[in-house]
mmCIF file of C-alpha atoms in Angstrom:
data_model
loop_
_atom_site.group_PDB
_atom_site.id
_atom_site.type_symbol
_atom_site.label_atom_id
_atom_site.label_comp_id
_atom_site.label_asym_id
_atom_site.label_seq_id
_atom_site.Cartn_x
_atom_site.Cartn_y
_atom_site.Cartn_z
ATOM 1 C CA MET A 1 110.366 -128.423 41.525
ATOM 2 C CA ASP A 2 107.387 -127.819 43.843
ATOM 3 C CA TYR A 3 105.855 -124.600 42.512
ATOM 4 C CA GLU A 4 103.111 -124.582 45.128
ATOM 5 C CA ASP A 5 105.714 -124.467 47.900
ATOM 6 C CA ASP A 6 107.659 -121.804 46.012
ATOM 7 C CA ASP A 7 104.537 -119.668 45.598
ATOM 8 C CA GLN A 8 103.862 -119.924 49.298
ATOM 9 C CA HIS A 9 107.430 -118.930 50.043
ATOM 10 C CA LEU A 10 107.167 -115.919 47.753
ATOM 11 C CA ALA A 11 103.750 -114.872 48.997
ATOM 12 C CA ALA A 12 104.020 -115.360 52.752
ATOM 13 C CA GLU A 13 107.565 -115.578 54.093
ATOM 14 C CA ASP A 14 107.395 -114.967 57.836
ATOM 15 C CA SER A 15 111.146 -114.461 58.283
ATOM 16 C CA LEU A 16 111.345 -111.255 56.270
ATOM 17 C CA HIS A 17 111.820 -108.111 58.316
ATOM 18 C CA ILE A 18 112.420 -104.509 57.394
ATOM 19 C CA SER A 19 114.177 -102.131 59.774
ATOM 20 C CA GLN A 20 112.698 -98.832 60.848
ATOM 21 C CA ASP A 21 114.968 -95.781 61.121
ATOM 22 C CA ASP A 22 114.097 -95.045 64.725
ATOM 23 C CA ASP A 23 116.082 -95.193 67.926
ATOM 24 C CA ASP A 24 114.609 -98.580 68.866
ATOM 25 C CA GLU A 25 115.708 -100.159 65.571
ATOM 26 C CA GLU A 26 112.272 -101.789 65.357
ATOM 27 C CA GLU A 27 111.867 -104.461 62.692
ATOM 28 C CA ILE A 28 108.510 -104.998 61.006
ATOM 29 C CA PRO A 29 107.770 -108.478 59.566
ATOM 30 C CA MET A 30 106.290 -108.604 56.076
ATOM 31 C CA THR A 31 105.367 -111.127 53.428
ATOM 32 C CA SER A 32 107.287 -111.402 50.183
ATOM 33 C CA GLN A 33 104.361 -109.789 48.360
ATOM 34 C CA GLN A 34 104.516 -106.820 50.727
ATOM 35 C CA LEU A 35 108.285 -106.670 50.211
ATOM 36 C CA LEU A 36 107.807 -106.457 46.448
ATOM 37 C CA GLU A 37 105.211 -103.716 46.907
ATOM 38 C CA HIS A 38 107.698 -101.752 49.038
ATOM 39 C CA LEU A 39 110.304 -102.151 46.296
ATOM 40 C CA GLN A 40 107.872 -100.912 43.634
ATOM 41 C CA LYS A 41 106.924 -97.889 45.742
ATOM 42 C CA ALA A 42 110.587 -97.074 46.404
ATOM 43 C CA TRP A 43 111.234 -97.328 42.647
ATOM 44 C CA MET A 44 108.336 -95.066 41.675
ATOM 45 C CA ASN A 45 109.132 -92.514 44.381
ATOM 46 C CA GLU A 46 112.755 -92.386 43.257
ATOM 47 C CA LYS A 47 111.695 -92.097 39.634
ATOM 48 C CA PHE A 48 109.453 -89.088 40.229
ATOM 49 C CA ALA A 49 111.314 -87.382 43.091
ATOM 50 C CA VAL A 50 113.323 -84.298 42.161
ATOM 51 C CA GLN A 51 115.919 -84.901 44.871
ATOM 52 C CA LEU A 52 117.770 -88.123 45.606
ATOM 53 C CA LEU A 53 115.829 -90.067 48.264
ATOM 54 C CA PRO A 54 117.342 -92.230 51.021
ATOM 55 C CA TYR A 55 118.629 -95.555 49.709
ATOM 56 C CA LYS A 56 116.352 -98.487 50.612
ATOM 57 C CA GLU A 57 119.154 -100.886 51.467
ATOM 58 C CA ASP A 58 117.081 -103.286 53.598
ATOM 59 C CA ILE A 59 114.449 -103.682 50.898
ATOM 60 C CA VAL A 60 116.980 -104.190 48.089
ATOM 61 C CA ASP A 61 118.999 -106.725 50.104
ATOM 62 C CA MET A 62 115.919 -108.783 50.979
ATOM 63 C CA VAL A 63 114.637 -108.732 47.400
ATOM 64 C CA MET A 64 118.019 -109.907 46.091
ATOM 65 C CA SER A 65 117.988 -112.709 48.664
ATOM 66 C CA GLN A 66 114.542 -113.748 47.442
ATOM 67 C CA LEU A 67 115.761 -113.724 43.846
ATOM 68 C CA VAL A 68 118.572 -116.111 44.755
ATOM 69 C CA HIS A 69 116.014 -118.531 46.205
ATOM 70 C CA MET A 70 113.833 -118.244 43.098
ATOM 71 C CA GLU A 71 116.794 -118.851 40.775
ATOM 72 C CA GLU A 72 117.782 -121.952 42.752
ATOM 73 C CA ASN A 73 114.284 -123.377 42.378
ATOM 74 C CA LEU A 74 114.132 -122.559 38.680
ATOM 75 C CA ALA A 75 117.438 -124.348 38.080
ATOM 76 C CA THR A 76 115.887 -127.680 39.091
ATOM 77 C CA THR A 77 112.872 -127.745 36.790
ATOM 78 C CA ASN A 78 111.996 -128.429 33.179
ATOM 79 C CA LYS A 79 112.471 -125.266 31.125
ATOM 80 C CA ASN A 80 109.546 -126.245 28.889
ATOM 81 C CA ASP A 81 107.128 -126.208 31.814
ATOM 82 C CA MET A 82 104.617 -123.356 31.562
ATOM 83 C CA LEU A 83 104.987 -122.643 35.273
ATOM 84 C CA TYR A 84 108.748 -122.333 34.759
ATOM 85 C CA ILE A 85 108.145 -119.742 32.031
ATOM 86 C CA ALA A 86 105.777 -117.770 34.269
ATOM 87 C CA HIS A 87 108.198 -117.808 37.193
ATOM 88 C CA ARG A 88 111.119 -116.882 34.936
ATOM 89 C CA MET A 89 109.174 -113.866 33.683
ATOM 90 C CA GLU A 90 108.471 -112.834 37.287
ATOM 91 C CA VAL A 91 112.176 -113.084 38.157
ATOM 92 C CA GLU A 92 113.085 -110.916 35.179
ATOM 93 C CA ARG A 93 110.387 -108.397 36.117
ATOM 94 C CA ILE A 94 111.754 -108.059 39.636
ATOM 95 C CA ARG A 95 115.330 -107.779 38.349
ATOM 96 C CA TYR A 96 114.189 -105.010 36.003
ATOM 97 C CA ILE A 97 112.641 -103.049 38.889
ATOM 98 C CA VAL A 98 115.807 -103.384 40.989
ATOM 99 C CA ALA A 99 118.005 -102.324 38.062
ATOM 100 C CA SER A 100 115.738 -99.404 37.157
ATOM 101 C CA TYR A 101 115.698 -98.244 40.794
ATOM 102 C CA HIS A 102 119.487 -98.104 40.853
ATOM 103 C CA ARG A 103 119.618 -96.551 37.380
ATOM 104 C CA CYS A 104 117.332 -93.694 38.496
ATOM 105 C CA ARG A 105 119.616 -93.004 41.436
ATOM 106 C CA LEU A 106 122.791 -93.105 39.353
ATOM 107 C CA GLN A 107 121.308 -90.693 36.804
ATOM 108 C CA LYS A 108 120.645 -88.185 39.577
ATOM 109 C CA ILE A 109 124.121 -88.675 41.015
ATOM 110 C CA GLU A 110 125.722 -88.050 37.643
ATOM 111 C CA GLU A 111 123.603 -84.958 37.000
ATOM 112 C CA TYR A 112 123.881 -83.396 40.462
ATOM 113 C CA ALA A 113 127.107 -84.948 41.785
ATOM 114 C CA PHE A 114 128.562 -81.876 43.497
ATOM 115 C CA HIS A 115 125.211 -80.830 44.962
ATOM 116 C CA ILE A 116 124.506 -84.334 46.286
ATOM 117 C CA LEU A 117 127.959 -84.678 47.839
ATOM 118 C CA GLU A 118 127.677 -81.250 49.417
ATOM 119 C CA GLU A 119 124.259 -82.012 50.921
ATOM 120 C CA GLU A 120 125.331 -85.475 52.049
ATOM 121 C CA SER A 121 128.300 -84.037 53.967
ATOM 122 C CA LYS A 122 125.889 -81.890 56.011
ATOM 123 C CA ARG A 123 123.659 -84.780 57.101
ATOM 124 C CA PRO A 124 124.173 -86.656 60.387
ATOM 125 C CA VAL A 125 125.194 -90.293 60.251
ATOM 126 C CA GLY A 126 121.669 -91.657 60.654
ATOM 127 C CA SER A 127 120.234 -89.475 57.884
ATOM 128 C CA LYS A 128 122.574 -90.277 54.983
ATOM 129 C CA ARG A 129 120.887 -90.873 51.624
ATOM 130 C CA LEU A 130 123.722 -92.543 49.703
ATOM 131 C CA SER A 131 124.850 -96.126 50.065
ATOM 132 C CA PRO A 132 128.618 -96.594 50.576
ATOM 133 C CA GLY A 133 128.948 -97.679 46.952
ATOM 134 C CA GLU A 134 126.978 -94.682 45.700
ATOM 135 C CA LEU A 135 129.065 -92.330 47.813
ATOM 136 C CA GLN A 136 132.255 -93.743 46.318
ATOM 137 C CA PHE A 137 130.807 -93.521 42.808
ATOM 138 C CA ALA A 138 129.660 -89.922 43.338
ATOM 139 C CA THR A 139 133.063 -88.915 44.704
ATOM 140 C CA ASP A 140 134.961 -90.566 41.849
ATOM 141 C CA PHE A 141 132.551 -89.222 39.223
ATOM 142 C CA HIS A 142 132.768 -85.662 40.515
ATOM 143 C CA SER A 143 136.556 -85.832 40.763
ATOM 144 C CA GLY A 144 136.768 -87.218 37.230
ATOM 145 C CA MET A 145 134.495 -84.504 35.830
ATOM 146 C CA GLU A 146 136.470 -81.746 37.540
ATOM 147 C CA ASN A 147 139.742 -83.162 36.224
ATOM 148 C CA HIS A 148 138.271 -83.487 32.719
ATOM 149 C CA PHE A 149 137.005 -79.894 32.862
ATOM 150 C CA PHE A 150 140.451 -78.701 33.922
ATOM 151 C CA GLN A 151 142.279 -80.652 31.210
ATOM 152 C CA LEU A 152 139.788 -79.676 28.513
ATOM 153 C CA ALA A 153 139.379 -75.978 29.238
ATOM 154 C CA VAL A 154 140.697 -74.457 32.457
ATOM 155 C CA ARG A 155 144.385 -75.192 31.895
ATOM 156 C CA HIS A 156 144.234 -73.278 28.610
ATOM 157 C CA MET A 157 142.852 -70.174 30.322
ATOM 158 C CA PRO A 158 144.872 -67.448 32.037
ATOM 159 C CA ARG A 159 146.029 -68.561 35.490
ATOM 160 C CA ILE A 160 143.726 -66.077 37.174
ATOM 161 C CA HIS A 161 140.794 -68.293 36.129
ATOM 162 C CA HIS A 162 142.278 -71.549 37.414
ATOM 163 C CA ASP A 163 140.734 -71.184 40.850
ATOM 164 C CA GLY A 164 137.170 -70.594 39.663
ATOM 165 C CA ASP A 165 134.357 -70.951 42.147
ATOM 166 C CA GLU A 166 132.983 -74.486 41.968
ATOM 167 C CA GLN A 167 129.649 -73.197 43.257
ATOM 168 C CA VAL A 168 129.157 -71.331 39.978
ATOM 169 C CA ARG A 169 129.304 -74.606 38.039
ATOM 170 C CA LYS A 170 127.097 -76.545 40.451
ATOM 171 C CA VAL A 171 123.933 -78.017 38.930
ATOM 172 C CA VAL A 172 121.024 -78.304 41.370
ATOM 173 C CA PRO A 173 117.604 -79.950 40.980
ATOM 174 C CA ASN A 174 114.583 -77.707 40.585
ATOM 175 C CA ILE A 175 112.670 -78.361 43.790
ATOM 176 C CA ASP A 176 109.969 -75.917 42.687
ATOM 177 C CA SER A 177 108.892 -78.263 39.899
ATOM 178 C CA TYR A 178 105.468 -79.872 40.323
ATOM 179 C CA VAL A 179 104.844 -83.517 41.168
ATOM 180 C CA PHE A 180 101.747 -85.676 41.635
ATOM 181 C CA ILE A 181 101.176 -87.429 44.949
ATOM 182 C CA ARG A 182 98.739 -89.985 46.335
ATOM 183 C CA ALA A 183 98.126 -89.737 50.082
ATOM 184 C CA LYS A 184 98.507 -92.928 52.109
ATOM 185 C CA GLU A 185 96.859 -91.401 55.180
ATOM 186 C CA ASN A 186 94.980 -88.278 56.217
ATOM 187 C CA VAL A 187 97.054 -85.109 56.598
ATOM 188 C CA ALA A 188 95.367 -82.228 58.417
ATOM 189 C CA GLU A 189 96.184 -78.574 57.718
ATOM 190 C CA PHE A 190 99.164 -79.253 55.487
ATOM 191 C CA SER A 191 101.065 -76.054 54.632
ATOM 192 C CA ILE A 192 101.537 -75.655 50.884
ATOM 193 C CA SER A 193 103.155 -72.239 50.469
ATOM 194 C CA ALA A 194 105.394 -69.618 52.019
ATOM 195 C CA ASN A 195 102.204 -67.764 52.956
ATOM 196 C CA HIS A 196 101.286 -70.697 55.193
ATOM 197 C CA ASP A 197 98.188 -71.604 53.205
ATOM 198 C CA THR A 198 96.908 -74.958 54.419
ATOM 199 C CA ILE A 199 94.928 -77.823 52.968
ATOM 200 C CA ASN A 200 93.474 -81.031 54.377
ATOM 201 C CA ILE A 201 94.628 -84.092 52.468
ATOM 202 C CA ALA A 202 92.442 -87.195 52.580
ATOM 203 C CA ALA A 203 93.869 -90.707 52.400
ATOM 204 C CA GLY A 204 93.760 -91.993 48.817
ATOM 205 C CA SER A 205 93.356 -88.541 47.270
ATOM 206 C CA ILE A 206 95.622 -87.332 44.455
ATOM 207 C CA HIS A 207 97.123 -83.842 44.341
ATOM 208 C CA MET A 208 99.723 -81.819 42.470
ATOM 209 C CA PHE A 209 102.185 -79.802 44.583
ATOM 210 C CA LYS A 210 105.610 -78.280 44.312
ATOM 211 C CA TYR A 211 108.161 -80.899 45.271
ATOM 212 C CA ARG A 212 109.636 -78.480 47.821
ATOM 213 C CA ASP A 213 106.354 -78.568 49.765
ATOM 214 C CA VAL A 214 105.761 -82.314 49.812
ATOM 215 C CA GLU A 215 109.290 -83.682 50.222
ATOM 216 C CA PRO A 216 108.841 -84.049 54.015
ATOM 217 C CA LEU A 217 105.730 -86.153 53.418
ATOM 218 C CA VAL A 218 107.591 -88.275 50.848
ATOM 219 C CA LEU A 219 110.482 -88.866 53.253
ATOM 220 C CA GLU A 220 108.067 -89.829 56.035
ATOM 221 C CA GLU A 221 106.276 -92.168 53.584
ATOM 222 C CA ILE A 222 102.951 -90.444 54.209
ATOM 223 C CA VAL A 223 102.453 -89.947 50.473
ATOM 224 C CA ASP A 224 103.638 -91.720 47.325
ATOM 225 C CA LEU A 225 104.767 -89.982 44.153
ATOM 226 C CA ILE A 226 102.898 -91.054 41.025
#
């Protein structure tokens, strides 16, 4: 196995592109190192975000494709080689990040299933946050929980309670909870309250805000959650 060639492939792959969610469907080329950094940022943002963020399908698909290439190269080398051990550890690290990213999303879906499905149904096609698989999982999970709740409790209650308002049982995330952010670029006169108080945010600076206030900046990838 030629590890030097593999390192170059993993560090500077010119054929990798990530799509932008604009009308022109612009694709931005990036190296494999930049791709991994995007994955790590998506993971950390999802981990610390109160709401479910849009699914980074392009990033996940490209990372999984890279992992396949790495596994193919590892399969042809001596397992006692120190470079093999180092590369194997890197593969496992990347797999952990991908798994943890999906695990964070599934935990939110399980906790806020009805809320997430309700909000998702209101979004236009180009602004959906769930992947097709997540949408199916959320739908099945919510249906299963409602059926379990009915079988466990509701069916034993007087019939007048059988048509209870599902909104009463809905669990929603607390968007007024505080989060830490690091600015990726300058933001002038950013409004931070209902009273329209503003603040100038410098690139690289760290702040603590209510998630409600900074979610637009998170979605636009102007700031990262930390």
